[in-house]
């Protein structure tokens, strides 16, 4: 009886009810979207590197090393000598290493100088290995393997020639035209910075720099063994040796080095970004509260127009508590309908936008939004609506007691 009456009451005021549902839907969608993107972005960052125990680079800050070596954000303060890298590589606790040399680019995309070990040991997500969509890893210092986004955006195919540029900015005045690379492979999408990278051999990096700036008196075709690298990824034979090796590297006397645990450093980074996360979340909550307040204001304004309706209900024997529950139920119906619309709108938007976001920004967002966390948010919205809805409901209750018809049953 009460539910049917609430539905008919809202239908009689369907114009106002529709506007309320639309505004609530937009604000709830904003709240869910910010929270969903925040969690998905965090998961994407966390999955960028998997199965690597240590990242080693020149001594700087932990976060700076992680950003430039894994996410290709910023630049290294210094390099690691090849001799120091070899000492680390041959340590008894080390199972494998992946050397990384940065500092060059192609049309704004970073170039990673590395070895074939990169294709074997670099893992992302749940320890997923890199896979080639076409072609094969480079076999010499003339080949380049492209990330999925690089190949798609620049339209490269196998066999195309690629000229690298010195520096990592989008505009460079020093191009290595005398040493073009040939595309030998294209990677499948990973949702990591690798998608926006070009992979070449360390010997290839050394070759273009010998041609770009030859050393006085050095033969042009001298050994292509690198003299230094930017960083290296390390996998250990035993996880128990992690902290022991980290201390040895950090106290290495040959040169100032820094070894970091990628997981711990990433957690530190997220703690630093927590203020921004919380600010975005607060803004969306305030928008939701403002919309709910607007709904309450609309219901309060409608109380005068509903005086006759309330008088009729009292005349047929409706208790003041019945009127209180009626208004509360109307508020809950509006909030529940808005939540359903918000989930539907967000899911549809993500389904449509996900391929574009992945292609343009390398941001992989799941369209699945029905989860425990979002259901808790929906319950919180219903609770807030119930609390704020008590204001017009109580006014209807009080008016019924003061001004309504007294019915003796």
Coordinates of C-alpha atoms in Angstrom, one line a residue:
X1 CA 0.0 0.0 0.0
X2 CA 2.7 2.5 1.0
X3 CA 5.0 1.6 -1.9
X4 CA 2.1 1.9 -4.4
X5 CA 1.1 5.3 -3.0
X6 CA 4.7 6.5 -3.1
X7 CA 5.0 5.5 -6.8
X8 CA 1.7 7.2 -7.7
X9 CA 2.8 10.3 -5.8
X10 CA 6.1 10.5 -7.7
X11 CA 4.3 9.9 -11.0
X12 CA 2.0 12.8 -10.4
X13 CA 5.1 15.0 -9.9
X14 CA 7.1 13.2 -12.6
X15 CA 8.7 16.4 -14.0
X16 CA 10.3 17.3 -10.7
X17 CA 11.1 13.7 -10.0
X18 CA 12.8 13.3 -13.4
X19 CA 15.0 16.3 -12.8
X20 CA 15.9 15.0 -9.4
X21 CA 16.8 11.6 -10.8
X22 CA 18.9 13.2 -13.6
X23 CA 20.9 15.4 -11.2
X24 CA 21.4 12.5 -8.7
X25 CA 22.5 10.2 -11.5
X26 CA 25.1 12.6 -12.7
X27 CA 26.6 13.1 -9.2
X28 CA 26.5 9.4 -8.3
X29 CA 28.1 8.6 -11.7
X30 CA 30.9 11.2 -11.0
X31 CA 31.5 9.6 -7.5
X32 CA 31.7 6.1 -8.9
X33 CA 33.8 7.1 -11.9
X34 CA 36.4 8.9 -9.9
X35 CA 36.7 6.0 -7.5
X36 CA 36.8 3.4 -10.3
X37 CA 39.4 5.3 -12.3
X38 CA 41.5 5.8 -9.1
X39 CA 41.5 2.1 -8.3
X40 CA 42.0 1.0 -11.9
X41 CA 44.9 3.5 -12.4
X42 CA 46.5 2.2 -9.1
X43 CA 46.1 -1.4 -10.3
X44 CA 47.6 -0.4 -13.7
X45 CA 50.6 1.3 -12.1
X46 CA 51.1 -1.7 -9.7
X47 CA 51.0 -4.2 -12.6
X48 CA 53.6 -2.3 -14.7
X49 CA 56.4 -4.4 -13.3
X50 CA 56.0 -7.9 -11.9
X51 CA 58.5 -10.5 -10.8
X52 CA 61.4 -8.0 -10.4
X53 CA 63.1 -8.1 -7.0
X54 CA 65.3 -5.0 -7.3
X55 CA 65.8 -2.0 -9.5
X56 CA 69.3 -0.5 -9.5
X57 CA 70.4 2.9 -10.7
X58 CA 72.6 5.8 -9.8
X59 CA 72.0 7.1 -6.3
X60 CA 69.1 9.5 -6.2
X61 CA 65.7 9.2 -4.6
X62 CA 63.8 5.9 -4.5
X63 CA 60.8 7.4 -6.3
X64 CA 62.9 9.2 -9.0
X65 CA 64.7 5.9 -9.8
X66 CA 61.4 4.0 -10.1
X67 CA 59.8 6.7 -12.3
X68 CA 62.5 7.0 -14.9
X69 CA 63.5 3.3 -15.0
X70 CA 60.0 1.7 -15.1
X71 CA 57.5 4.4 -16.0
X72 CA 59.8 6.5 -18.2
X73 CA 58.9 9.7 -16.3
X74 CA 61.8 12.2 -15.9
X75 CA 65.5 11.5 -16.5
X76 CA 68.3 9.8 -14.6
X77 CA 70.7 12.0 -12.6
X78 CA 73.6 9.8 -13.6
X79 CA 74.5 6.4 -15.1
X80 CA 75.9 3.0 -13.9
X81 CA 79.3 2.0 -15.2
X82 CA 79.3 -1.3 -17.2
X83 CA 81.9 -2.7 -14.8
X84 CA 79.6 -2.2 -11.8
X85 CA 76.7 -3.8 -13.8
X86 CA 78.8 -6.8 -14.5
X87 CA 79.8 -7.2 -10.8
X88 CA 76.1 -7.2 -9.9
X89 CA 75.2 -9.5 -12.7
X90 CA 77.8 -12.1 -11.6
X91 CA 76.8 -12.0 -7.9
X92 CA 75.9 -15.4 -6.5
X93 CA 72.5 -14.2 -5.3
X94 CA 71.4 -12.9 -8.7
X95 CA 69.5 -15.2 -11.0
X96 CA 69.1 -12.7 -13.9
X97 CA 69.5 -9.1 -14.8
X98 CA 68.1 -6.8 -17.5
X99 CA 70.2 -3.8 -18.4
X100 CA 68.4 -0.6 -19.4
X101 CA 69.9 2.4 -21.3
X102 CA 67.7 5.5 -21.7
X103 CA 68.2 8.9 -23.1
X104 CA 67.0 8.7 -26.8
X105 CA 63.6 9.0 -28.4
X106 CA 61.7 8.8 -31.6
X107 CA 58.9 11.3 -32.3
X108 CA 58.3 11.8 -28.5
X109 CA 58.4 8.1 -27.7
X110 CA 61.2 6.8 -25.4
X111 CA 63.8 4.4 -26.6
X112 CA 65.0 1.6 -24.4
X113 CA 68.4 0.1 -25.0
X114 CA 68.5 -3.4 -23.5
X115 CA 69.4 -7.0 -24.2
X116 CA 67.3 -9.9 -25.3
X117 CA 66.9 -10.7 -21.6
X118 CA 64.2 -8.0 -21.5
X119 CA 61.9 -10.1 -23.6
X120 CA 62.5 -13.1 -21.3
X121 CA 62.4 -11.6 -17.8
X122 CA 60.4 -8.3 -18.0
X123 CA 57.0 -9.2 -16.7
X124 CA 53.8 -7.2 -15.9
X125 CA 50.4 -7.9 -14.4
X126 CA 50.3 -11.3 -12.8
X127 CA 53.8 -12.2 -14.0
X128 CA 52.7 -12.0 -17.7
X129 CA 55.5 -12.1 -20.2
X130 CA 55.9 -9.8 -23.2
X131 CA 54.5 -11.3 -26.4
X132 CA 55.1 -10.3 -30.0
X133 CA 52.1 -9.5 -32.2
X134 CA 54.4 -10.0 -35.2
X135 CA 58.1 -10.4 -36.0
X136 CA 60.8 -11.4 -33.5
X137 CA 63.1 -9.8 -31.0
X138 CA 66.2 -7.9 -32.4
X139 CA 69.2 -10.1 -33.3
X140 CA 71.7 -7.3 -34.0
X141 CA 72.3 -3.6 -33.5
X142 CA 70.2 -2.7 -36.5
X143 CA 66.8 -4.0 -35.3
X144 CA 64.1 -2.3 -33.3
X145 CA 61.0 -3.8 -31.6
X146 CA 58.1 -1.4 -31.2
X147 CA 55.5 -1.1 -28.4
X148 CA 51.9 -1.6 -29.5
X149 CA 51.0 2.1 -29.2
X150 CA 54.1 3.3 -31.1
X151 CA 53.3 1.0 -34.0
X152 CA 49.7 1.9 -34.1
X153 CA 50.1 5.7 -33.7
X154 CA 52.9 6.0 -36.2
X155 CA 51.7 3.4 -38.6
X156 CA 54.9 1.3 -38.7
X157 CA 55.1 -2.2 -40.2
X158 CA 57.9 -4.8 -40.2
X159 CA 60.8 -3.6 -42.3
X160 CA 60.1 0.1 -41.9
X161 CA 63.1 2.3 -41.2
X162 CA 63.3 4.3 -37.9
X163 CA 65.7 7.1 -37.1
X164 CA 66.3 7.8 -33.4
X165 CA 66.9 11.2 -31.9
X166 CA 69.1 12.2 -29.0
X167 CA 67.2 13.3 -25.9
X168 CA 63.7 12.4 -24.6
X169 CA 61.7 15.5 -25.6
X170 CA 59.3 15.6 -28.4
X171 CA 61.5 17.9 -30.4
X172 CA 65.2 17.1 -31.0
X173 CA 67.8 18.8 -33.2
X174 CA 70.1 15.8 -33.1
X175 CA 69.0 12.9 -35.2
X176 CA 71.0 9.8 -35.8
X177 CA 70.2 9.7 -39.6
X178 CA 73.4 7.8 -40.4
X179 CA 72.3 4.8 -38.4
X180 CA 68.6 4.0 -39.1
X181 CA 67.0 1.0 -37.4
X182 CA 64.7 -1.6 -39.1
X183 CA 61.5 -2.7 -37.5
X184 CA 61.8 -6.4 -36.7
X185 CA 59.0 -6.9 -34.2
X186 CA 55.9 -5.3 -32.8
X187 CA 54.7 -6.2 -29.3
X188 CA 51.2 -7.0 -28.2
X189 CA 49.5 -4.3 -25.9
X190 CA 50.4 -4.6 -22.2
X191 CA 48.9 -1.5 -20.6
X192 CA 52.4 -0.6 -19.4
X193 CA 54.9 2.1 -20.5
X194 CA 56.4 -0.6 -22.8
X195 CA 53.5 0.1 -25.2
X196 CA 54.9 3.6 -25.7
X197 CA 58.5 2.5 -26.1
X198 CA 61.0 1.4 -28.8
X199 CA 63.3 -1.5 -27.8
X200 CA 66.8 -1.7 -29.4
X201 CA 70.0 -3.5 -28.4
X202 CA 72.6 -1.9 -26.1
X203 CA 75.1 -2.3 -29.0
X204 CA 72.7 -0.3 -31.2
X205 CA 72.6 2.5 -28.7
X206 CA 76.4 2.5 -28.5
X207 CA 76.7 2.5 -32.3
X208 CA 74.6 5.5 -32.9
X209 CA 76.4 7.5 -30.2
X210 CA 79.8 6.6 -31.6
X211 CA 78.6 8.0 -34.9
X212 CA 76.9 11.0 -33.3
X213 CA 79.9 12.1 -31.2
X214 CA 83.1 10.0 -31.9
X215 CA 85.8 10.2 -29.3
X216 CA 89.1 11.7 -30.4
X217 CA 91.5 9.1 -31.6
X218 CA 88.9 6.3 -31.2
X219 CA 88.4 4.0 -34.2
X220 CA 85.0 4.4 -35.8
X221 CA 84.2 0.7 -35.7
X222 CA 85.6 0.0 -32.2
X223 CA 83.9 -2.5 -29.8
X224 CA 80.2 -1.7 -29.3
X225 CA 80.2 -2.9 -25.7
X226 CA 78.5 -0.1 -23.7
X227 CA 80.5 1.9 -21.2
X228 CA 77.6 2.6 -19.0
X229 CA 73.8 2.0 -18.6
X230 CA 71.0 3.9 -16.9
X231 CA 69.6 1.2 -14.7
X232 CA 69.1 -2.6 -14.4
X233 CA 66.3 -4.9 -13.3
X234 CA 67.3 -7.8 -11.0
X235 CA 65.7 -11.1 -10.3
X236 CA 67.1 -13.1 -7.3
X237 CA 67.6 -16.8 -7.0
X238 CA 66.2 -16.6 -3.4
X239 CA 63.9 -13.9 -2.1
X240 CA 65.6 -14.2 1.3
X241 CA 68.7 -12.6 -0.2
X242 CA 66.8 -9.4 -1.2
X243 CA 67.6 -7.1 1.7
X244 CA 71.2 -8.5 2.0
X245 CA 71.9 -7.7 -1.7
X246 CA 70.1 -4.3 -1.4
X247 CA 72.4 -3.3 1.4
X248 CA 75.5 -4.4 -0.5
X249 CA 74.6 -2.4 -3.5
X250 CA 73.6 0.7 -1.5
X251 CA 77.0 0.6 0.2
X252 CA 79.0 -0.3 -2.9
X253 CA 82.4 1.6 -2.8
X254 CA 83.0 1.6 -6.6
X255 CA 80.4 4.3 -7.3
X256 CA 77.2 5.7 -5.7
X257 CA 74.4 3.2 -6.5
X258 CA 70.9 2.8 -5.3
X259 CA 68.8 -0.5 -5.1
X260 CA 65.1 -0.2 -4.5
X261 CA 62.3 -2.7 -4.0
X262 CA 59.8 -1.7 -6.7
X263 CA 56.7 -2.7 -4.7
X264 CA 57.7 -0.8 -1.6
X265 CA 58.7 2.3 -3.6
X266 CA 55.4 2.2 -5.5
X267 CA 53.5 2.1 -2.2
X268 CA 55.5 5.1 -1.1
X269 CA 54.6 6.9 -4.3
X270 CA 50.9 6.2 -3.8
X271 CA 51.1 7.5 -0.3
X272 CA 52.5 10.8 -1.7
X273 CA 49.7 10.9 -4.2
X274 CA 47.1 10.1 -1.5
X275 CA 46.4 13.8 -1.0
X276 CA 45.4 14.3 -4.6
X277 CA 43.3 11.1 -4.5
X278 CA 41.5 12.2 -1.4
X279 CA 40.9 15.7 -2.8
X280 CA 39.2 14.3 -6.0
X281 CA 37.2 11.9 -3.8
X282 CA 36.2 14.8 -1.5
X283 CA 35.1 16.9 -4.5
X284 CA 32.8 14.1 -5.8
X285 CA 31.4 13.5 -2.3
X286 CA 30.6 17.3 -2.0
X287 CA 28.9 17.2 -5.4
X288 CA 26.8 14.3 -4.2
X289 CA 25.9 16.0 -1.0
X290 CA 25.0 19.2 -2.9
X291 CA 22.7 17.2 -5.1
X292 CA 21.0 15.4 -2.2
X293 CA 20.5 18.8 -0.5
X294 CA 18.9 20.1 -3.6
X295 CA 16.6 17.1 -3.6
X296 CA 15.6 17.8 0.0
X297 CA 15.1 21.5 -0.8
X298 CA 12.8 20.5 -3.7
X299 CA 10.8 18.2 -1.4
X300 CA 10.5 21.0 1.2
X301 CA 9.3 23.4 -1.4
X302 CA 6.7 20.9 -2.6
X303 CA 5.2 20.5 0.9
X304 CA 3.0 23.6 0.5
X305 CA 1.6 22.2 -2.8
X306 CA 1.0 18.8 -1.1
X307 CA -1.0 20.2 1.9
X308 CA -4.2 19.2 0.2
X309 CA -2.9 15.7 -0.5
X310 CA -1.7 15.4 3.1
X311 CA -5.1 16.6 4.4
X312 CA -6.9 14.0 2.3
X313 CA -4.7 11.2 3.6
X314 CA -5.3 12.4 7.2
X315 CA -9.0 12.5 6.5
X316 CA -9.1 8.9 5.4
X317 CA -7.3 7.9 8.6
X318 CA -3.6 8.1 7.7
X319 CA -1.4 8.4 10.8
X320 CA 1.3 11.2 10.9
X321 CA 3.9 8.4 11.0
X322 CA 2.4 7.1 7.8
X323 CA 3.1 10.4 6.1
X324 CA 6.7 10.4 7.5
X325 CA 7.3 7.0 6.0
X326 CA 5.7 8.0 2.7
X327 CA 8.1 10.9 2.2
X328 CA 11.1 8.8 3.2
X329 CA 10.0 6.0 0.8
X330 CA 9.8 8.6 -2.0
X331 CA 13.3 9.7 -1.3
X332 CA 14.6 6.2 -1.3
X333 CA 12.9 5.4 -4.6
X334 CA 14.5 8.5 -6.2
X335 CA 17.9 7.5 -4.8
X336 CA 17.6 3.9 -5.7
X337 CA 16.5 4.7 -9.3
X338 CA 19.4 7.2 -9.6
X339 CA 21.9 4.6 -8.4
X340 CA 20.7 2.1 -11.0
X341 CA 20.9 4.7 -13.7
X342 CA 24.4 5.7 -12.5
X343 CA 25.7 2.2 -12.7
X344 CA 24.2 1.7 -16.1
X345 CA 25.5 5.0 -17.4
X346 CA 29.0 4.4 -16.1
X347 CA 29.2 0.8 -17.4
X348 CA 28.0 1.9 -20.8
X349 CA 30.5 4.8 -20.9
X350 CA 33.4 2.6 -19.9
X351 CA 32.4 0.0 -22.5
X352 CA 32.5 2.6 -25.2
X353 CA 35.5 4.6 -24.0
X354 CA 37.7 1.8 -22.9
X355 CA 39.2 0.9 -26.3
X356 CA 39.9 4.6 -27.0
X357 CA 41.5 5.2 -23.6
X358 CA 43.7 2.1 -24.1
X359 CA 44.7 3.2 -27.6
X360 CA 45.3 6.9 -26.8
X361 CA 46.6 6.8 -23.3
X362 CA 47.5 3.2 -22.5
X363 CA 44.9 3.3 -19.7
X364 CA 43.1 -0.1 -19.4
X365 CA 39.9 0.4 -17.5
X366 CA 37.6 -2.5 -16.7
X367 CA 33.9 -2.0 -17.6
X368 CA 32.9 -4.3 -14.7
X369 CA 31.8 -1.9 -11.9
X370 CA 29.6 -4.3 -9.9
X371 CA 31.9 -5.1 -7.0
X372 CA 31.9 -5.1 -3.2
X373 CA 33.4 -1.6 -3.0
X374 CA 30.9 0.1 -5.3
X375 CA 28.0 -1.7 -3.6
X376 CA 29.1 -0.3 -0.3
X377 CA 29.2 3.2 -2.0
X378 CA 25.6 2.6 -3.2
X379 CA 24.5 1.7 0.3
X380 CA 26.2 4.8 1.7
X381 CA 24.3 7.0 -0.8
X382 CA 21.0 5.3 0.2
X383 CA 21.8 6.0 3.9
X384 CA 22.7 9.6 3.2
X385 CA 19.4 10.0 1.2
X386 CA 17.5 8.5 4.1
X387 CA 19.1 10.8 6.6
X388 CA 18.5 14.0 4.6
X389 CA 15.1 12.8 3.5
X390 CA 14.1 12.8 7.1
X391 CA 14.0 16.6 7.0
X392 CA 11.0 17.0 4.7
X393 CA 9.5 13.8 6.1
X394 CA 9.6 15.2 9.7
X395 CA 8.0 18.5 8.4
X396 CA 5.1 16.5 6.9
X397 CA 4.8 14.6 10.1
X398 CA 4.8 17.8 12.2
X399 CA 2.3 19.6 10.0
X400 CA 0.0 16.6 10.1
X401 CA 0.0 16.8 13.8
X402 CA -0.4 20.6 14.0
X403 CA -2.6 21.4 11.0
X404 CA -4.1 18.2 9.8
X405 CA -7.6 16.9 10.5
X406 CA -7.9 15.0 13.8
X407 CA -9.4 11.6 13.2
X408 CA -10.7 9.6 16.1
X409 CA -10.5 6.0 15.3

